[in-house]
Short mmCIF file of C-alpha atoms in Angstrom, two decimals:
data_model
loop_
_atom_site.label_atom_id
_atom_site.label_comp_id
_atom_site.label_asym_id
_atom_site.label_seq_id
_atom_site.Cartn_x
_atom_site.Cartn_y
_atom_site.Cartn_z
CA UNK A 1 62.57 -90.13 -239.02
CA UNK A 2 63.79 -90.52 -242.62
CA UNK A 3 64.20 -87.10 -244.28
CA UNK A 4 62.54 -86.24 -247.59
CA UNK A 5 65.03 -84.77 -250.05
CA UNK A 6 66.02 -84.17 -253.67
CA UNK A 7 69.17 -86.12 -254.47
CA UNK A 8 71.90 -85.69 -257.10
CA UNK A 9 71.82 -89.39 -258.07
CA UNK A 10 70.96 -89.37 -261.77
CA UNK A 11 69.19 -92.70 -261.84
CA UNK A 12 65.84 -93.02 -260.14
CA UNK A 13 63.93 -95.88 -261.75
CA UNK A 14 60.38 -96.54 -260.53
CA UNK A 15 59.27 -100.09 -259.74
CA UNK A 16 57.55 -102.46 -257.34
CA UNK A 17 59.25 -104.70 -254.78
CA UNK A 18 58.92 -108.32 -255.85
CA UNK A 19 61.04 -110.05 -253.25
CA UNK A 20 62.91 -109.21 -250.04
CA UNK A 21 65.53 -111.51 -248.51
CA UNK A 22 66.60 -110.35 -245.05
CA UNK A 23 69.92 -111.31 -243.49
CA UNK A 24 71.20 -110.21 -240.09
CA UNK A 25 73.11 -107.21 -241.56
CA UNK A 26 72.34 -107.05 -245.30
CA UNK A 27 69.00 -107.31 -247.09
CA UNK A 28 68.49 -108.04 -250.77
CA UNK A 29 65.59 -106.27 -252.48
CA UNK A 30 64.39 -107.33 -255.95
CA UNK A 31 62.48 -104.58 -257.77
CA UNK A 32 60.35 -105.22 -260.87
CA UNK A 33 60.77 -102.33 -263.31
CA UNK A 34 59.50 -101.50 -266.81
CA UNK A 35 60.08 -103.87 -269.71
CA UNK A 36 60.01 -106.99 -267.56
CA UNK A 37 63.43 -106.11 -266.12
CA UNK A 38 64.47 -106.51 -262.50
CA UNK A 39 66.83 -104.39 -260.45
CA UNK A 40 68.45 -105.98 -257.42
CA UNK A 41 69.59 -103.87 -254.48
CA UNK A 42 71.59 -104.84 -251.43
CA UNK A 43 71.07 -102.46 -248.50
CA UNK A 44 71.42 -102.73 -244.75
CA UNK A 45 68.62 -104.53 -242.97
CA UNK A 46 68.23 -101.46 -240.76
CA UNK A 47 67.52 -99.32 -243.86
CA UNK A 48 64.96 -101.80 -245.14
CA UNK A 49 63.21 -101.59 -241.78
CA UNK A 50 63.39 -97.77 -241.56
CA UNK A 51 61.66 -97.50 -244.93
CA UNK A 52 59.19 -100.29 -243.98
CA UNK A 53 59.92 -102.00 -247.32
CA UNK A 54 57.77 -105.00 -248.14
CA UNK A 55 56.70 -106.96 -251.20
CA UNK A 56 54.39 -104.82 -253.31
CA UNK A 57 55.84 -101.49 -252.10
CA UNK A 58 56.16 -98.84 -254.81
CA UNK A 59 59.80 -97.71 -254.77
CA UNK A 60 62.60 -96.18 -256.82
CA UNK A 61 65.90 -97.91 -257.51
CA UNK A 62 68.43 -95.10 -257.10
CA UNK A 63 71.96 -95.31 -258.49
CA UNK A 64 74.75 -92.74 -258.75
CA UNK A 65 75.95 -92.36 -262.37
CA UNK A 66 79.54 -93.20 -261.39
CA UNK A 67 78.36 -96.68 -260.30
CA UNK A 68 76.91 -97.58 -263.69
CA UNK A 69 79.06 -99.51 -266.15
CA UNK A 70 78.30 -100.02 -269.82
CA UNK A 71 78.57 -103.38 -271.57
CA UNK A 72 78.11 -104.63 -275.11
CA UNK A 73 77.42 -108.10 -276.49
CA UNK B 1 91.22 -106.42 -276.69
CA UNK B 2 88.19 -106.26 -274.37
CA UNK B 3 87.44 -109.73 -272.93
CA UNK B 4 84.01 -111.33 -273.19
CA UNK B 5 82.84 -112.61 -269.81
CA UNK B 6 79.94 -113.49 -267.53
CA UNK B 7 79.85 -111.10 -264.59
CA UNK B 8 78.40 -111.35 -261.08
CA UNK B 9 76.77 -107.90 -261.31
CA UNK B 10 73.07 -108.59 -260.79
CA UNK B 11 71.79 -105.69 -262.85
CA UNK B 12 72.20 -105.79 -266.61
CA UNK B 13 69.53 -103.59 -268.17
CA UNK B 14 69.36 -103.48 -271.98
CA UNK B 15 69.04 -100.14 -273.75
CA UNK B 16 70.23 -97.84 -276.52
CA UNK B 17 72.72 -94.99 -276.16
CA UNK B 18 70.92 -91.68 -276.55
CA UNK B 19 73.70 -89.24 -275.77
CA UNK B 20 77.43 -89.25 -275.07
CA UNK B 21 79.27 -86.32 -273.51
CA UNK B 22 83.05 -86.74 -273.58
CA UNK B 23 85.37 -84.98 -271.20
CA UNK B 24 89.17 -85.34 -271.08
CA UNK B 25 89.01 -88.09 -268.38
CA UNK B 26 85.33 -88.89 -267.75
CA UNK B 27 82.54 -89.53 -270.23
CA UNK B 28 78.82 -89.41 -269.51
CA UNK B 29 76.63 -91.92 -271.33
CA UNK B 30 72.82 -91.59 -271.35
CA UNK B 31 71.05 -94.88 -272.10
CA UNK B 32 67.36 -95.09 -273.04
CA UNK B 33 65.80 -98.17 -271.40
CA UNK B 34 62.29 -99.69 -271.22
CA UNK B 35 59.36 -97.66 -269.97
CA UNK B 36 60.72 -94.35 -271.21
CA UNK B 37 63.34 -94.37 -268.45
CA UNK B 38 66.94 -93.28 -268.83
CA UNK B 39 70.03 -94.61 -267.09
CA UNK B 40 73.05 -92.35 -266.89
CA UNK B 41 76.57 -93.76 -266.60
CA UNK B 42 79.85 -92.03 -265.97
CA UNK B 43 82.85 -94.02 -267.17
CA UNK B 44 86.39 -93.21 -268.22
CA UNK B 45 86.76 -91.75 -271.68
CA UNK B 46 89.27 -94.51 -272.42
CA UNK B 47 86.58 -97.15 -271.69
CA UNK B 48 84.08 -95.41 -273.92
CA UNK B 49 86.66 -95.50 -276.72
CA UNK B 50 87.65 -99.15 -276.12
CA UNK B 51 84.01 -100.19 -276.48
CA UNK B 52 83.54 -97.82 -279.46
CA UNK B 53 80.37 -96.47 -277.85
CA UNK B 54 78.32 -94.08 -279.93
CA UNK B 55 74.77 -92.79 -280.10
CA UNK B 56 72.47 -95.61 -281.20
CA UNK B 57 74.70 -98.41 -279.85
CA UNK B 58 72.82 -101.29 -278.22
CA UNK B 59 74.28 -101.67 -274.71
CA UNK B 60 73.59 -102.89 -271.19
CA UNK B 61 73.70 -100.68 -268.12
CA UNK B 62 75.46 -102.86 -265.56
CA UNK B 63 75.29 -102.16 -261.83
CA UNK B 64 76.45 -104.17 -258.80
CA UNK B 65 73.57 -104.79 -256.37
CA UNK B 66 75.49 -103.15 -253.52
CA UNK B 67 75.44 -99.84 -255.46
CA UNK B 68 71.64 -99.69 -255.72
CA UNK B 69 69.71 -97.73 -253.11
CA UNK B 70 65.97 -97.88 -252.58
CA UNK B 71 63.80 -94.79 -252.15
CA UNK B 72 60.13 -94.15 -251.47
CA UNK B 73 57.96 -91.09 -252.07
CA UNK C 1 71.01 -117.59 -267.82
CA UNK C 2 73.94 -115.23 -267.18
CA UNK C 3 74.71 -113.17 -270.33
CA UNK C 4 78.17 -113.06 -271.87
CA UNK C 5 79.31 -109.47 -272.51
CA UNK C 6 82.18 -107.02 -272.88
CA UNK C 7 82.17 -104.57 -270.01
CA UNK C 8 83.53 -101.04 -269.59
CA UNK C 9 85.12 -101.84 -266.21
CA UNK C 10 88.81 -101.14 -266.72
CA UNK C 11 90.10 -103.66 -264.20
CA UNK C 12 89.78 -107.35 -265.00
CA UNK C 13 92.44 -109.23 -263.05
CA UNK C 14 92.68 -113.00 -263.61
CA UNK C 15 92.98 -115.34 -260.63
CA UNK C 16 91.79 -118.47 -258.89
CA UNK C 17 89.24 -118.68 -256.09
CA UNK C 18 90.99 -119.63 -252.86
CA UNK C 19 88.16 -119.34 -250.37
CA UNK C 20 84.41 -118.73 -250.35
CA UNK C 21 82.50 -117.76 -247.21
CA UNK C 22 78.73 -117.82 -247.73
CA UNK C 23 76.31 -115.85 -245.60
CA UNK C 24 72.53 -115.71 -246.02
CA UNK C 25 72.68 -112.58 -248.25
CA UNK C 26 76.36 -111.74 -248.85
CA UNK C 27 79.22 -114.02 -249.86
CA UNK C 28 82.91 -113.25 -249.54
CA UNK C 29 85.19 -114.55 -252.29
CA UNK C 30 88.97 -114.57 -251.89
CA UNK C 31 90.84 -114.68 -255.22
CA UNK C 32 94.53 -115.50 -255.51
CA UNK C 33 96.12 -113.31 -258.20
CA UNK C 34 99.65 -112.79 -259.58
CA UNK C 35 102.52 -111.90 -257.30
CA UNK C 36 101.12 -113.73 -254.28
CA UNK C 37 98.45 -111.04 -253.86
CA UNK C 38 94.84 -111.68 -252.95
CA UNK C 39 91.75 -109.77 -254.01
CA UNK C 40 88.67 -110.04 -251.82
CA UNK C 41 85.18 -109.57 -253.24
CA UNK C 42 81.85 -109.32 -251.50
CA UNK C 43 78.92 -110.19 -253.75
CA UNK C 44 75.38 -111.44 -253.20
CA UNK C 45 75.05 -115.12 -252.39
CA UNK C 46 72.62 -115.39 -255.29
CA UNK C 47 75.32 -114.16 -257.70
CA UNK C 48 77.85 -116.62 -256.34
CA UNK C 49 75.34 -119.39 -256.98
CA UNK C 50 74.41 -118.18 -260.49
CA UNK C 51 78.06 -118.28 -261.51
CA UNK C 52 78.55 -121.63 -259.69
CA UNK C 53 81.66 -120.21 -258.01
CA UNK C 54 83.71 -122.67 -255.98
CA UNK C 55 87.25 -123.00 -254.67
CA UNK C 56 89.61 -123.53 -257.59
CA UNK C 57 87.40 -121.74 -260.15
CA UNK C 58 89.31 -119.58 -262.65
CA UNK C 59 87.79 -116.09 -262.43
CA UNK C 60 88.42 -112.40 -262.98
CA UNK C 61 88.21 -109.78 -260.26
CA UNK C 62 86.43 -106.90 -261.99
CA UNK C 63 86.51 -103.34 -260.63
CA UNK C 64 85.32 -100.04 -262.10
CA UNK C 65 88.14 -97.47 -262.19
CA UNK C 66 86.13 -94.99 -260.13
CA UNK C 67 86.17 -97.48 -257.22
CA UNK C 68 89.96 -97.70 -257.04
CA UNK C 69 91.81 -95.46 -254.59
CA UNK C 70 95.53 -94.83 -254.57
CA UNK C 71 97.64 -94.93 -251.40
CA UNK C 72 101.27 -94.31 -250.58
CA UNK C 73 103.41 -95.41 -247.62
CA UNK D 1 98.54 -82.87 -244.41
CA UNK D 2 97.37 -86.31 -245.49
CA UNK D 3 96.93 -88.56 -242.43
CA UNK D 4 98.63 -91.93 -242.15
CA UNK D 5 96.17 -94.68 -241.19
CA UNK D 6 95.25 -98.35 -241.28
CA UNK D 7 92.17 -98.87 -243.39
CA UNK D 8 89.48 -101.58 -243.50
CA UNK D 9 89.65 -101.88 -247.31
CA UNK D 10 90.60 -105.50 -247.91
CA UNK D 11 92.43 -104.95 -251.18
CA UNK D 12 95.75 -103.16 -251.12
CA UNK D 13 97.74 -104.19 -254.19
CA UNK D 14 101.27 -102.81 -254.53
CA UNK D 15 102.41 -101.37 -257.86
CA UNK D 16 104.12 -98.56 -259.73
CA UNK D 17 102.43 -95.67 -261.51
CA UNK D 18 102.85 -96.07 -265.25
CA UNK D 19 100.71 -93.23 -266.53
CA UNK D 20 98.76 -90.26 -265.20
CA UNK D 21 96.16 -88.38 -267.25
CA UNK D 22 94.96 -85.21 -265.52
CA UNK D 23 91.64 -83.57 -266.24
CA UNK D 24 90.25 -80.46 -264.57
CA UNK D 25 88.32 -82.46 -261.93
CA UNK D 26 89.18 -86.16 -262.42
CA UNK D 27 92.55 -87.81 -262.92
CA UNK D 28 93.16 -91.27 -264.29
CA UNK D 29 96.07 -93.24 -262.79
CA UNK D 30 97.36 -96.44 -264.42
CA UNK D 31 99.25 -98.68 -261.99
CA UNK D 32 101.45 -101.58 -263.13
CA UNK D 33 101.04 -104.52 -260.72
CA UNK D 34 102.38 -108.09 -260.51
CA UNK D 35 101.89 -110.53 -263.37
CA UNK D 36 101.98 -107.87 -266.06
CA UNK D 37 98.53 -106.65 -265.00
CA UNK D 38 97.43 -103.03 -264.77
CA UNK D 39 94.97 -101.45 -262.38
CA UNK D 40 93.31 -98.21 -263.44
CA UNK D 41 92.06 -95.70 -260.88
CA UNK D 42 90.02 -92.57 -261.32
CA UNK D 43 90.43 -90.09 -258.46
CA UNK D 44 90.00 -86.36 -258.04
CA UNK D 45 92.79 -84.25 -259.46
CA UNK D 46 93.08 -82.62 -256.04
CA UNK D 47 93.82 -86.03 -254.45
CA UNK D 48 96.46 -86.81 -257.06
CA UNK D 49 98.13 -83.50 -256.22
CA UNK D 50 97.88 -83.97 -252.43
CA UNK D 51 99.67 -87.31 -252.72
CA UNK D 52 102.16 -85.83 -255.25
CA UNK D 53 101.54 -88.82 -257.53
CA UNK D 54 103.76 -89.05 -260.57
CA UNK D 55 104.94 -91.68 -263.04
CA UNK D 56 107.24 -94.10 -261.27
CA UNK D 57 105.72 -93.54 -257.80
CA UNK D 58 105.40 -96.68 -255.67
CA UNK D 59 101.74 -96.90 -254.65
CA UNK D 60 98.96 -99.25 -253.57
CA UNK D 61 95.71 -99.69 -255.47
CA UNK D 62 93.13 -99.83 -252.68
CA UNK D 63 89.63 -101.22 -253.21
CA UNK D 64 86.80 -102.00 -250.78
CA UNK D 65 85.68 -105.64 -251.09
CA UNK D 66 82.09 -104.59 -251.82
CA UNK D 67 83.30 -102.88 -255.03
CA UNK D 68 84.85 -106.03 -256.50
CA UNK D 69 82.77 -108.14 -258.88
CA UNK D 70 83.64 -111.65 -260.02
CA UNK D 71 83.45 -112.77 -263.65
CA UNK D 72 84.01 -116.03 -265.50
CA UNK D 73 84.79 -116.76 -269.14
CA UNK E 1 99.41 -107.25 -240.61
CA UNK E 2 97.36 -104.25 -241.73
CA UNK E 3 99.61 -101.72 -243.52
CA UNK E 4 99.79 -98.07 -242.50
CA UNK E 5 99.32 -95.76 -245.49
CA UNK E 6 98.24 -92.38 -246.80
CA UNK E 7 95.17 -92.77 -248.97
CA UNK E 8 93.66 -90.68 -251.79
CA UNK E 9 90.13 -90.86 -250.32
CA UNK E 10 89.18 -87.24 -249.72
CA UNK E 11 86.87 -87.88 -246.79
CA UNK E 12 88.36 -88.95 -243.49
CA UNK E 13 85.97 -87.96 -240.71
CA UNK E 14 87.08 -88.68 -237.13
CA UNK E 15 84.65 -90.28 -234.68
CA UNK E 16 84.03 -92.95 -232.06
CA UNK E 17 82.38 -96.32 -232.60
CA UNK E 18 78.97 -96.36 -230.94
CA UNK E 19 77.62 -99.71 -232.08
CA UNK E 20 78.82 -102.79 -233.95
CA UNK E 21 76.43 -105.40 -235.39
CA UNK E 22 78.27 -108.47 -236.68
CA UNK E 23 76.80 -110.81 -239.26
CA UNK E 24 78.49 -113.89 -240.73
CA UNK E 25 79.94 -111.94 -243.71
CA UNK E 26 79.04 -108.26 -243.25
CA UNK E 27 79.37 -106.05 -240.17
CA UNK E 28 77.63 -102.75 -239.59
CA UNK E 29 79.59 -100.10 -237.70
CA UNK E 30 77.89 -96.96 -236.36
CA UNK E 31 80.32 -94.08 -235.77
CA UNK E 32 79.41 -91.00 -233.74
CA UNK E 33 80.94 -87.89 -235.37
CA UNK E 34 80.90 -84.13 -234.70
CA UNK E 35 77.60 -82.25 -234.44
CA UNK E 36 75.66 -85.19 -233.06
CA UNK E 37 75.75 -86.88 -236.47
CA UNK E 38 76.30 -90.57 -237.07
CA UNK E 39 78.02 -92.27 -239.98
CA UNK E 40 77.13 -95.89 -240.70
CA UNK E 41 79.58 -98.21 -242.42
CA UNK E 42 79.10 -101.72 -243.72
CA UNK E 43 82.37 -103.66 -244.03
CA UNK E 44 83.33 -107.31 -244.07
CA UNK E 45 83.34 -109.02 -240.71
CA UNK E 46 86.92 -110.08 -241.43
CA UNK E 47 87.97 -106.42 -241.77
CA UNK E 48 86.26 -105.50 -238.52
CA UNK E 49 88.23 -108.27 -236.82
CA UNK E 50 91.56 -107.35 -238.48
CA UNK E 51 91.23 -103.80 -237.15
CA UNK E 52 89.99 -105.09 -233.76
CA UNK E 53 87.10 -102.63 -233.92
CA UNK E 54 84.95 -102.38 -230.80
CA UNK E 55 82.54 -99.92 -229.20
CA UNK E 56 84.49 -96.87 -228.01
CA UNK E 57 87.31 -97.25 -230.60
CA UNK E 58 88.55 -93.97 -232.08
CA UNK E 59 88.27 -94.33 -235.85
CA UNK E 60 87.89 -92.45 -239.12
CA UNK E 61 85.00 -92.90 -241.51
CA UNK E 62 86.71 -92.90 -244.92
CA UNK E 63 84.80 -92.30 -248.16
CA UNK E 64 85.98 -91.76 -251.75
CA UNK E 65 84.61 -88.48 -253.17
CA UNK E 66 82.97 -90.29 -256.09
CA UNK E 67 80.73 -92.14 -253.60
CA UNK E 68 79.27 -88.99 -252.07
CA UNK E 69 75.97 -87.66 -253.41
CA UNK E 70 74.53 -84.23 -252.70
CA UNK E 71 70.89 -83.66 -251.72
CA UNK E 72 68.75 -80.64 -250.98
CA UNK E 73 65.48 -80.28 -249.05
CA UNK F 1 61.98 -82.01 -262.38
CA UNK F 2 64.04 -83.61 -259.59
CA UNK F 3 61.79 -85.87 -257.46
CA UNK F 4 61.52 -85.51 -253.70
CA UNK F 5 61.99 -88.85 -251.95
CA UNK F 6 63.05 -90.74 -248.84
CA UNK F 7 66.17 -92.75 -249.53
CA UNK F 8 67.69 -95.86 -247.94
CA UNK F 9 71.19 -94.33 -247.79
CA UNK F 10 72.05 -94.35 -244.11
CA UNK F 11 74.31 -91.32 -244.16
CA UNK F 12 72.77 -87.90 -244.67
CA UNK F 13 75.07 -85.30 -243.15
CA UNK F 14 73.90 -81.67 -243.24
CA UNK F 15 76.31 -78.94 -244.33
CA UNK F 16 76.93 -75.89 -246.47
CA UNK F 17 78.66 -75.78 -249.84
CA UNK F 18 82.03 -74.10 -249.50
CA UNK F 19 83.46 -74.58 -252.96
CA UNK F 20 82.37 -75.90 -256.37
CA UNK F 21 84.83 -76.80 -259.13
CA UNK F 22 83.10 -77.54 -262.43
CA UNK F 23 84.64 -79.65 -265.16
CA UNK F 24 83.05 -80.56 -268.49
CA UNK F 25 81.63 -83.88 -267.13
CA UNK F 26 82.45 -84.05 -263.40
CA UNK F 27 82.01 -81.42 -260.71
CA UNK F 28 83.68 -81.41 -257.31
CA UNK F 29 81.62 -80.07 -254.41
CA UNK F 30 83.24 -79.28 -251.04
CA UNK F 31 80.74 -79.26 -248.15
CA UNK F 32 81.53 -77.78 -244.74
CA UNK F 33 79.98 -79.97 -242.01
CA UNK F 34 79.93 -79.96 -238.20
CA UNK F 35 83.17 -79.99 -236.22
CA UNK F 36 85.16 -78.08 -238.82
CA UNK F 37 85.17 -81.13 -241.08
CA UNK F 38 84.73 -81.09 -244.84
CA UNK F 39 83.10 -83.67 -247.07
CA UNK F 40 84.07 -83.73 -250.73
CA UNK F 41 81.71 -85.05 -253.39
CA UNK F 42 82.28 -85.70 -257.06
CA UNK F 43 79.06 -85.71 -259.09
CA UNK F 44 78.16 -85.12 -262.72
CA UNK F 45 78.09 -81.50 -263.81
CA UNK F 46 74.55 -82.10 -265.06
CA UNK F 47 73.46 -83.10 -261.52
CA UNK F 48 75.07 -80.03 -260.01
CA UNK F 49 73.12 -77.90 -262.47
CA UNK F 50 69.81 -79.74 -261.94
CA UNK F 51 70.05 -79.08 -258.21
CA UNK F 52 71.23 -75.48 -258.82
CA UNK F 53 74.09 -76.03 -256.38
CA UNK F 54 76.16 -72.98 -255.53
CA UNK F 55 78.47 -71.79 -252.78
CA UNK F 56 76.45 -71.21 -249.62
CA UNK F 57 73.70 -73.73 -250.52
CA UNK F 58 72.42 -75.80 -247.58
CA UNK F 59 72.80 -79.44 -248.59
CA UNK F 60 73.20 -82.99 -247.32
CA UNK F 61 76.16 -85.20 -248.12
CA UNK F 62 74.53 -88.58 -248.76
CA UNK F 63 76.50 -91.83 -248.70
CA UNK F 64 75.40 -95.47 -248.83
CA UNK F 65 76.73 -97.44 -245.84
CA UNK F 66 78.46 -99.96 -248.10
CA UNK F 67 80.69 -97.13 -249.43
CA UNK F 68 82.05 -96.16 -246.01
CA UNK F 69 85.35 -97.66 -244.87
CA UNK F 70 86.71 -97.54 -241.34
CA UNK F 71 90.32 -96.61 -240.54
CA UNK F 72 92.39 -96.38 -237.39
CA UNK F 73 95.61 -94.50 -236.63
#
């Protein structure tokens, strides 16, 4: 049902799902990535179900460049 | 001038600026992060100047959880 | 636990939390700002807890410039 | 040409355009709002032209609640 | 209460609400648009109530250009 | 170089590129979709080049549900 495609989003970081917290509309997905970092995503619960996401799934955290801010200490 | 603060954004990935491409309004910043990954950010050129960003700067790529999508192969 | 940093987001409006509505995954935060205006934020419930946000807290509403639209009457 | 509508975006802050910086694709708009604060918006140059934005224009800065982060000192 | 305005968001696609799923904080709205396509929106439940959205309502799906990615097969 | 993947973004509207306007950092892409509607995207120029986008290309406009607002007349 979900199409396979190549997307313009510049950031596609590979990782493994560590935790999923499902709400009625929104679901939080915590992805373990390289360097001991975590990336947290909030998507619709319907999306999480379409992709059959579960703990241990190999995934990519995908982010459009215009959504990334830069910070310094 | 730029305030120091603690922010709700869940994703704060440390890295080093590898490349900056300045346009008249928007600037693209490529950040090398752990695992040989890169995170690309597009911010205003004014922001890049306020933070004095340059190649080699130690920075964080900051992303709100609601901006992160999840993808599978 | 939450790092202190200077962030590229151009909009950092000071205000006071007037109302918090917590859901299982998302939390709505209503911030009273200057001029009798309100700014509403939707963040993860986990973030709201990390920052220990509560009614009366002094906060900043932070928004990346690329997320701001302009409207006229 | 531009439709008049009521929009779900929770944040609609009134202000006056103080500065416009046009690039070939993106335009930065600085809006003076209550309390001596400024809100900066980055929109397409085409949008800025459709709305005939100029310095001194009375406008609203419009932001979806899911795009607003919260920060503390 | 909700102001009528002309907004800079470049994408204003007309459609009809097909389904609404309300959570405590977030509400998912499925909009049927031309060509048999659907557009899904996630807004605050408060917004959905302010606009009195219900199945069958004629609406516009509104998206800022900077939020639209492009993909190919 | 660009990975093929299945993405959580709920909105994947098929169309044909009608116009591309390249700036030094940002590129505007106008996509003709069903019903005589257009969807406008602003992506990095680097992304547009990676995907070899040109007028006439068959593409999808991809948008995360949390970026879609709802408006009424």
